[in-house]
Amino acid sequence: MKSFRKELWFEIPTRRSFVNITGQVEQALGESGIRDGLVLINSMHITASVFINDDEKGLHQDYEKWLEGLAPHAPVDRYLHNRTGEDNADAHLKRQVMGREVVVALTAGRLDFGPWEQIFYGEFDGRRRKRVLVKIIGE
Amino acid sequence: MKSFRKELWFEIPTRRSFVNITGQVEQALGESGIRDGLVLINSMHITASVFINDDEKGLHQDYEKWLEGLAPHAPVDRYLHNRTGEDNADAHLKRQVMGREVVVALTAGRLDFGPWEQIFYGEFDGRRRKRVLVKIIGE
Amino acid sequence: MKSFRKELWFEIPTRRSFVNITGQVEQALGESGIRDGLVLINSMHITASVFINDDEKGLHQDYEKWLEGLAPHAPVDRYLHNRTGEDNADAHLKRQVMGREVVVALTAGRLDFGPWEQIFYGEFDGRRRKRVLVKIIGE
């Protein structure tokens, strides 16, 4: 069994954003030399997500509006967590809906994907440097 | 390390449905000859889920009603994604709540499950052929 | 490839609770002797979650209130599942939001975590003995 790890770094200039990281994950695959196995891609931060869905701008705006409805940012004092001095409690909730991680099959040197699957970094509390971990195991 | 992959195909005649696929995953295990490791089961489509829960019809109706409350299908013009000509934006949202994939331990040739765990394919935009990937790694 | 499995047992005296299990998972790592690979940690029950987030009491109360808003426990007859004699339909819904499992990278003998990541058992229908599975594969 071989393994490989790589960190992807982000500094999103806004509070919230979705970034397509499929190309960066494919680059890590190439660097690893591993051609068959499993790929874990996870946010290393607890106010951000990694998820798989469609690269369509309208849908991303729908996600943004929908998540804001499910877990509103304001008023910030509606959340006990924000008494710690933070204003990001909503980001901890939104991240649970969208998920921390994806696990993807690696087959014949490629992400074993359906036709529309793309990997996204979902930032819910940006404006600082944060990381995604890519961990590959296989042969 | 050995690996095995298999696609399961579905064509659900309705827009939404939950299908118990535990038997099909167990059959893939048998075909693989792998007896210890990890099993990834994921939807290859972005308007469908794979999840683990109870095989109880009442609960599935509860999920259907609950998801429709969280992310209503209609009116379809409430979603920007549907301006692309689709009417399935709600399916992209519902799939995030229920999840894309499950990872299951494989121990002594069997799914290492608690007493009530069953694997489901969750379709949110059916009436066409779609796939689930089963990827097994181990020994 | 080596593999290791361990069950963690819980009997939560209340209906709902979040328990930090990071130390127990680290102990399992030590027992396994595996230093590089993947760690799956999943609830073996379908009314409980394993998730990764912050160990902050205010946030946990925010989760509790938020989940109760998304999937209220009462009135119990709002759910068809509860006609089976159960009163835990809401727990099956809450668990889908928080997730069944996490997969964590194992690197140099340690959980490959960002600065604030902690693993929690999320109980939504407690007052009986339930299990979490830790499965480790690697070398």
Coordinates of C-alpha atoms in Angstrom, one line a residue:
Chain A
M1 CA 0.0 0.0 0.0
K2 CA 1.2 3.5 -0.9
S3 CA 0.0 6.7 0.6
F4 CA 0.3 10.4 -0.2
R5 CA -0.8 13.6 1.5
K6 CA -1.0 17.2 0.3
E7 CA -2.5 20.3 1.7
L8 CA -4.3 22.8 -0.5
W9 CA -4.3 26.4 0.9
F10 CA -7.0 29.0 0.4
E11 CA -7.6 32.6 1.5
I12 CA -11.1 33.5 0.4
P13 CA -11.5 37.3 0.4
T14 CA -15.2 37.1 1.3
R15 CA -17.0 35.5 4.2
R16 CA -18.6 32.8 1.9
S17 CA -17.7 31.2 -1.4
F18 CA -17.6 28.0 -3.3
V19 CA -14.4 27.1 -5.2
N20 CA -14.0 24.2 -7.7
I21 CA -10.9 22.3 -6.5
T22 CA -11.3 19.3 -8.9
G23 CA -8.2 20.3 -10.9
Q24 CA -6.0 20.6 -7.7
V25 CA -7.1 17.2 -6.5
E26 CA -6.3 15.7 -10.0
Q27 CA -2.9 17.3 -9.8
A28 CA -2.3 15.7 -6.4
L29 CA -3.3 12.4 -7.9
G30 CA -0.6 12.8 -10.6
E31 CA 2.0 13.7 -8.0
S32 CA 1.2 10.7 -5.9
G33 CA 1.8 8.0 -8.6
I34 CA -1.1 6.0 -7.0
R35 CA -3.4 4.6 -9.6
D36 CA -6.0 2.6 -7.7
G37 CA -7.5 3.2 -4.2
L38 CA -9.4 5.8 -2.3
V39 CA -9.0 9.6 -2.1
L40 CA -10.1 11.5 1.0
I41 CA -10.6 15.2 0.6
N42 CA -11.5 17.1 3.8
S43 CA -11.6 20.5 5.2
M44 CA -9.1 20.9 8.0
H45 CA -11.3 23.7 9.4
I46 CA -14.7 23.4 11.1
T47 CA -16.4 26.3 9.4
A48 CA -15.8 25.0 5.9
S49 CA -16.9 22.1 3.8
V50 CA -15.7 19.9 1.0
F51 CA -18.6 18.6 -1.1
I52 CA -19.4 17.2 -4.6
N53 CA -22.0 18.8 -6.8
D54 CA -22.5 20.8 -10.0
D55 CA -20.3 23.6 -11.2
E56 CA -23.2 25.9 -12.1
K57 CA -23.3 29.5 -10.8
G58 CA -27.0 29.7 -10.4
L59 CA -27.0 26.6 -8.2
H60 CA -24.3 28.0 -6.0
Q61 CA -26.4 31.1 -5.4
D62 CA -29.3 28.8 -4.6
Y63 CA -27.1 27.0 -2.0
E64 CA -26.0 30.3 -0.5
K65 CA -29.6 31.6 -0.1
W66 CA -30.9 28.2 1.1
L67 CA -28.2 27.8 3.7
E68 CA -28.8 31.3 4.9
G69 CA -32.4 30.4 5.4
L70 CA -31.6 27.2 7.3
A71 CA -28.9 28.8 9.5
P72 CA -29.0 32.7 9.3
H73 CA -25.8 34.6 10.0
A74 CA -27.6 37.5 11.8
P75 CA -28.6 38.5 14.3
V76 CA -25.3 37.1 15.6
D77 CA -26.5 37.1 19.2
R78 CA -29.0 34.4 18.4
Y79 CA -26.2 31.9 18.9
L80 CA -24.5 31.1 22.2
H81 CA -21.3 30.3 20.4
N82 CA -20.9 33.9 19.4
R83 CA -20.7 34.9 23.1
T84 CA -17.1 33.6 22.8
G85 CA -16.3 36.7 20.7
E86 CA -16.8 34.9 17.4
D87 CA -19.5 35.8 14.9
N88 CA -19.3 32.5 12.9
A89 CA -21.7 30.2 14.7
D90 CA -23.8 30.0 11.5
A91 CA -20.7 28.8 9.6
H92 CA -20.4 25.8 12.0
L93 CA -24.1 24.9 11.2
K94 CA -23.9 25.4 7.4
R95 CA -20.8 23.2 7.3
Q96 CA -22.8 20.3 8.8
V97 CA -25.4 20.5 6.0
M98 CA -22.8 20.6 3.3
G99 CA -20.4 18.1 4.9
R100 CA -16.7 18.0 6.0
E101 CA -15.3 15.6 3.5
V102 CA -15.7 13.4 0.4
V103 CA -14.2 10.0 -0.3
V104 CA -13.7 9.3 -4.0
A105 CA -12.7 6.1 -5.7
L106 CA -9.5 6.2 -7.7
T107 CA -9.5 3.9 -10.7
A108 CA -7.0 3.6 -13.5
G109 CA -5.3 6.8 -12.3
R110 CA -8.4 8.9 -12.4
L111 CA -11.2 10.1 -10.1
D112 CA -13.9 7.6 -10.7
F113 CA -16.7 10.1 -11.3
G114 CA -20.1 10.3 -12.9
P115 CA -20.6 12.9 -15.7
W116 CA -21.2 16.0 -13.6
E117 CA -19.4 15.4 -10.4
Q118 CA -17.0 18.2 -9.4
I119 CA -15.3 18.8 -6.0
F120 CA -15.8 22.1 -4.2
Y121 CA -14.3 23.9 -1.2
G122 CA -17.2 25.6 0.6
E123 CA -16.1 28.5 2.7
F124 CA -18.5 29.9 5.3
D125 CA -16.1 32.0 7.4
G126 CA -13.3 33.3 5.1
R127 CA -10.9 36.2 5.0
R128 CA -8.1 34.1 6.5
R129 CA -5.8 31.2 5.4
K130 CA -7.4 27.8 5.6
R131 CA -6.5 24.3 4.4
V132 CA -8.0 21.3 2.7
L133 CA -6.3 17.9 3.1
V134 CA -5.9 15.4 0.2
K135 CA -5.0 11.9 1.4
I136 CA -4.6 9.1 -1.1
I137 CA -4.1 5.4 -0.3
G138 CA -3.7 2.6 -2.8
E139 CA -1.3 1.2 -5.3
Chain B
M1 CA -4.0 -4.6 -1.5
K2 CA -6.8 -5.7 -3.7
S3 CA -9.5 -3.5 -5.2
F4 CA -12.8 -4.0 -6.9
R5 CA -15.4 -1.7 -8.6
K6 CA -18.9 -2.3 -9.7
E7 CA -21.6 0.0 -11.0
L8 CA -25.2 -0.5 -9.9
W9 CA -27.8 0.9 -12.4
F10 CA -31.2 2.3 -11.6
E11 CA -34.1 3.8 -13.5
I12 CA -36.6 5.0 -11.0
P13 CA -40.0 5.6 -12.7
T14 CA -40.9 8.5 -10.3
R15 CA -39.2 11.7 -9.5
R16 CA -38.3 10.6 -5.9
S17 CA -37.8 7.2 -4.3
F18 CA -35.7 5.3 -1.7
V19 CA -34.4 1.9 -2.7
N20 CA -32.7 -0.6 -0.4
I21 CA -29.5 -1.6 -2.1
T22 CA -27.9 -3.6 0.8
G23 CA -28.3 -6.9 -1.0
Q24 CA -26.7 -5.6 -4.2
V25 CA -23.7 -4.3 -2.2
E26 CA -23.4 -7.6 -0.4
Q27 CA -23.4 -9.3 -3.8
A28 CA -20.6 -7.1 -5.0
L29 CA -18.6 -8.0 -1.8
G30 CA -19.0 -11.7 -2.7
E31 CA -17.8 -11.1 -6.3
S32 CA -14.8 -9.1 -5.1
G33 CA -13.3 -11.8 -2.9
I34 CA -12.1 -9.1 -0.5
R35 CA -12.7 -10.0 3.1
D36 CA -11.3 -7.1 5.1
G37 CA -11.1 -3.4 4.3
L38 CA -13.3 -0.5 3.4
V39 CA -16.3 -0.2 1.0
L40 CA -17.2 3.1 -0.6
I41 CA -20.8 3.3 -2.0
N42 CA -21.5 6.6 -3.7
S43 CA -24.0 8.1 -6.1
M44 CA -22.4 9.0 -9.4
H45 CA -25.0 11.7 -9.9
I46 CA -25.5 15.0 -8.2
T47 CA -29.2 14.8 -7.7
A48 CA -29.2 11.5 -5.8
S49 CA -27.9 10.2 -2.5
V50 CA -26.5 7.0 -0.9
F51 CA -27.3 6.9 2.8
I52 CA -27.7 4.4 5.7
N53 CA -30.8 4.3 7.8
D54 CA -33.9 2.2 8.6
D55 CA -35.9 0.1 6.1
E56 CA -39.3 1.4 7.4
K57 CA -41.9 2.7 5.0
G58 CA -43.3 5.3 7.5
L59 CA -39.9 6.8 8.0
H60 CA -39.3 7.0 4.3
Q61 CA -42.5 9.0 3.9
D62 CA -41.3 11.2 6.8
Y63 CA -38.0 11.8 5.0
E64 CA -39.9 12.7 1.8
K65 CA -42.2 15.2 3.6
W66 CA -39.3 16.7 5.7
L67 CA -37.0 17.2 2.7
E68 CA -39.8 18.8 0.7
G69 CA -40.2 21.2 3.6
L70 CA -36.5 22.0 3.8
A71 CA -36.1 22.4 0.0
P72 CA -39.4 22.6 -1.8
H73 CA -39.6 21.5 -5.5
A74 CA -42.1 24.2 -6.4
P75 CA -42.4 26.9 -7.5
V76 CA -39.5 25.9 -9.7
D77 CA -38.7 29.6 -10.5
R78 CA -37.7 30.1 -6.9
Y79 CA -34.3 28.6 -7.9
L80 CA -31.8 30.3 -10.2
H81 CA -30.5 26.9 -11.3
N82 CA -33.8 26.2 -12.9
R83 CA -33.2 29.1 -15.3
T84 CA -30.8 26.7 -17.1
G85 CA -33.9 24.8 -18.3
E86 CA -33.8 22.3 -15.5
D87 CA -36.5 21.9 -12.8
N88 CA -34.3 19.9 -10.4
A89 CA -32.6 22.5 -8.2
D90 CA -34.4 21.2 -5.2
A91 CA -32.9 17.7 -5.9
H92 CA -29.4 19.2 -5.7
L93 CA -30.3 20.6 -2.2
K94 CA -32.0 17.5 -0.9
R95 CA -29.0 15.4 -1.9
Q96 CA -26.8 17.5 0.3
V97 CA -28.9 16.8 3.4
M98 CA -29.0 13.1 2.8
G99 CA -25.4 12.8 1.6
R100 CA -23.5 11.6 -1.5
E101 CA -21.8 8.5 -0.1
V102 CA -21.2 6.1 2.7
V103 CA -18.0 4.3 3.7
V104 CA -18.6 1.0 5.5
A105 CA -16.1 -1.3 7.2
L106 CA -15.6 -4.7 5.7
T107 CA -14.8 -7.3 8.4
A108 CA -14.6 -11.1 8.0
G109 CA -16.2 -10.9 4.6
R110 CA -19.3 -9.0 5.7
L111 CA -20.5 -5.4 6.0
D112 CA -19.6 -4.5 9.6
F113 CA -23.1 -3.2 10.6
G114 CA -25.1 -2.5 13.6
P115 CA -28.5 -4.2 14.0
W116 CA -30.6 -1.9 11.9
E117 CA -28.2 -0.4 9.3
Q118 CA -29.4 -0.7 5.7
I119 CA -28.0 1.1 2.6
F120 CA -30.3 3.1 0.4
Y121 CA -30.2 4.8 -2.9
G122 CA -32.1 8.1 -2.6
E123 CA -33.4 9.4 -5.9
F124 CA -34.5 13.0 -6.1
D125 CA -34.7 13.4 -9.9
G126 CA -35.6 10.1 -11.4
R127 CA -37.1 8.9 -14.6
R128 CA -33.8 8.3 -16.3
R129 CA -30.9 5.8 -16.0
K130 CA -28.5 6.6 -13.1
R131 CA -25.6 4.8 -11.4
V132 CA -24.2 4.0 -8.0
L133 CA -20.5 3.1 -7.6
V134 CA -19.3 0.4 -5.2
K135 CA -15.5 0.5 -4.7
I136 CA -13.9 -2.0 -2.3
I137 CA -10.3 -1.9 -1.2
G138 CA -8.6 -4.4 1.2
E139 CA -7.4 -8.0 1.3
Chain C
M1 CA -2.2 -3.8 4.5
K2 CA -3.1 -4.1 8.2
S3 CA -6.5 -3.5 9.6
F4 CA -8.0 -3.0 13.1
R5 CA -11.5 -2.7 14.5
K6 CA -12.8 -1.6 17.8
E7 CA -16.2 -0.8 19.2
L8 CA -16.8 2.1 21.6
W9 CA -19.8 1.7 23.8
F10 CA -22.0 4.4 25.2
E11 CA -25.1 4.6 27.4
I12 CA -26.2 8.3 27.4
P13 CA -28.5 9.0 30.3
T14 CA -30.5 11.6 28.4
R15 CA -32.3 11.6 25.0
R16 CA -29.7 13.8 23.4
S17 CA -26.1 14.6 24.0
F18 CA -22.7 15.3 22.3
V19 CA -19.7 13.4 23.6
N20 CA -16.1 14.1 22.6
I21 CA -14.6 10.8 21.6
T22 CA -11.3 12.0 20.1
G23 CA -9.2 10.5 23.0
Q24 CA -10.9 7.1 22.6
V25 CA -10.2 7.1 18.8
E26 CA -6.5 8.1 19.5
Q27 CA -6.3 5.2 22.0
A28 CA -7.6 2.8 19.3
L29 CA -4.9 4.1 16.9
G30 CA -2.2 3.3 19.5
E31 CA -3.6 -0.2 20.0
S32 CA -3.7 -0.8 16.3
G33 CA 0.0 -0.2 15.6
I34 CA -1.0 1.3 12.2
R35 CA 0.8 4.5 11.5
D36 CA -0.5 5.5 8.0
G37 CA -3.8 5.0 6.3
L38 CA -7.5 5.9 6.8
V39 CA -9.6 5.8 9.9
L40 CA -13.4 5.3 9.6
I41 CA -15.5 6.2 12.7
N42 CA -19.2 5.5 12.3
S43 CA -22.3 5.2 14.5
M44 CA -23.6 1.6 14.3
H45 CA -27.0 2.9 15.2
I46 CA -29.4 4.9 12.9
T47 CA -30.5 7.5 15.5
A48 CA -27.0 8.7 16.3
S49 CA -24.1 10.5 14.5
V50 CA -20.4 10.8 14.4
F51 CA -19.2 14.2 13.3
I52 CA -16.2 16.5 13.5
N53 CA -16.5 20.1 14.9
D54 CA -15.6 22.3 17.8
D55 CA -15.5 21.3 21.4
E56 CA -17.4 24.4 22.6
K57 CA -20.4 24.1 24.9
G58 CA -22.3 27.1 23.5
L59 CA -22.0 25.7 20.0
H60 CA -23.4 22.4 21.2
Q61 CA -26.4 24.1 22.6
D62 CA -26.8 26.0 19.3
Y63 CA -26.7 22.6 17.5
E64 CA -29.3 21.2 19.8
K65 CA -31.7 24.2 19.3
W66 CA -31.1 24.3 15.6
L67 CA -31.7 20.6 15.0
E68 CA -34.9 20.8 17.1
G69 CA -36.0 23.6 14.8
L70 CA -35.2 21.6 11.7
A71 CA -36.7 18.3 12.9
P72 CA -38.9 18.8 16.1
H73 CA -39.3 15.9 18.5
A74 CA -42.9 16.8 19.3
P75 CA -45.7 16.4 18.6
V76 CA -44.6 12.8 18.1
D77 CA -47.7 12.0 15.9
R78 CA -46.4 14.3 13.2
Y79 CA -44.2 11.5 12.0
L80 CA -45.6 8.2 10.4
H81 CA -42.5 6.3 11.8
N82 CA -43.8 6.9 15.3
R83 CA -46.9 4.8 14.5
T84 CA -44.6 1.8 14.9
G85 CA -44.6 2.5 18.6
E86 CA -41.4 4.5 18.5
D87 CA -41.1 8.2 19.4
N88 CA -37.7 8.7 17.8
A89 CA -38.5 9.7 14.2
D90 CA -37.0 13.1 14.8
A91 CA -33.7 11.3 15.8
H92 CA -33.5 9.6 12.4
L93 CA -33.9 13.0 10.7
K94 CA -31.4 14.8 13.0
R95 CA -28.8 12.1 12.4
Q96 CA -29.0 12.8 8.6
V97 CA -28.1 16.4 9.1
M98 CA -25.1 15.6 11.4
G99 CA -24.0 12.5 9.4
R100 CA -23.3 8.9 10.2
E101 CA -19.6 8.7 9.9
V102 CA -16.3 10.5 9.4
V103 CA -13.2 9.3 7.6
V104 CA -9.9 10.8 8.9
A105 CA -6.4 10.6 7.5
L106 CA -3.8 8.8 9.6
T107 CA -0.3 10.2 9.1
A108 CA 2.8 9.5 11.1
G109 CA 0.8 7.6 13.8
R110 CA -1.6 10.5 14.4
L111 CA -5.0 11.8 13.3
D112 CA -4.2 14.3 10.5
F113 CA -6.2 17.1 11.9
G114 CA -6.5 20.9 11.6
P115 CA -6.2 23.0 14.7
W116 CA -9.8 22.7 16.0
E117 CA -11.0 19.4 14.7
Q118 CA -12.5 17.1 17.4
I119 CA -14.6 14.0 16.9
F120 CA -18.0 13.7 18.6
Y121 CA -20.6 11.1 19.1
G122 CA -24.0 12.7 18.7
E123 CA -26.8 10.9 20.5
F124 CA -30.4 11.7 19.5
D125 CA -32.2 8.8 21.1
G126 CA -30.2 7.8 24.2
R127 CA -31.0 6.0 27.5
R128 CA -29.7 2.6 26.1
R129 CA -26.4 1.0 25.1
K130 CA -25.2 1.9 21.7
R131 CA -22.0 1.6 19.7
V132 CA -19.5 3.4 17.5
L133 CA -17.2 1.5 15.2
V134 CA -13.6 2.5 14.7
K135 CA -12.0 0.7 11.6
I136 CA -8.4 1.5 10.6
I137 CA -6.7 0.3 7.5
G138 CA -3.1 1.1 6.5
E139 CA 0.4 0.1 7.4

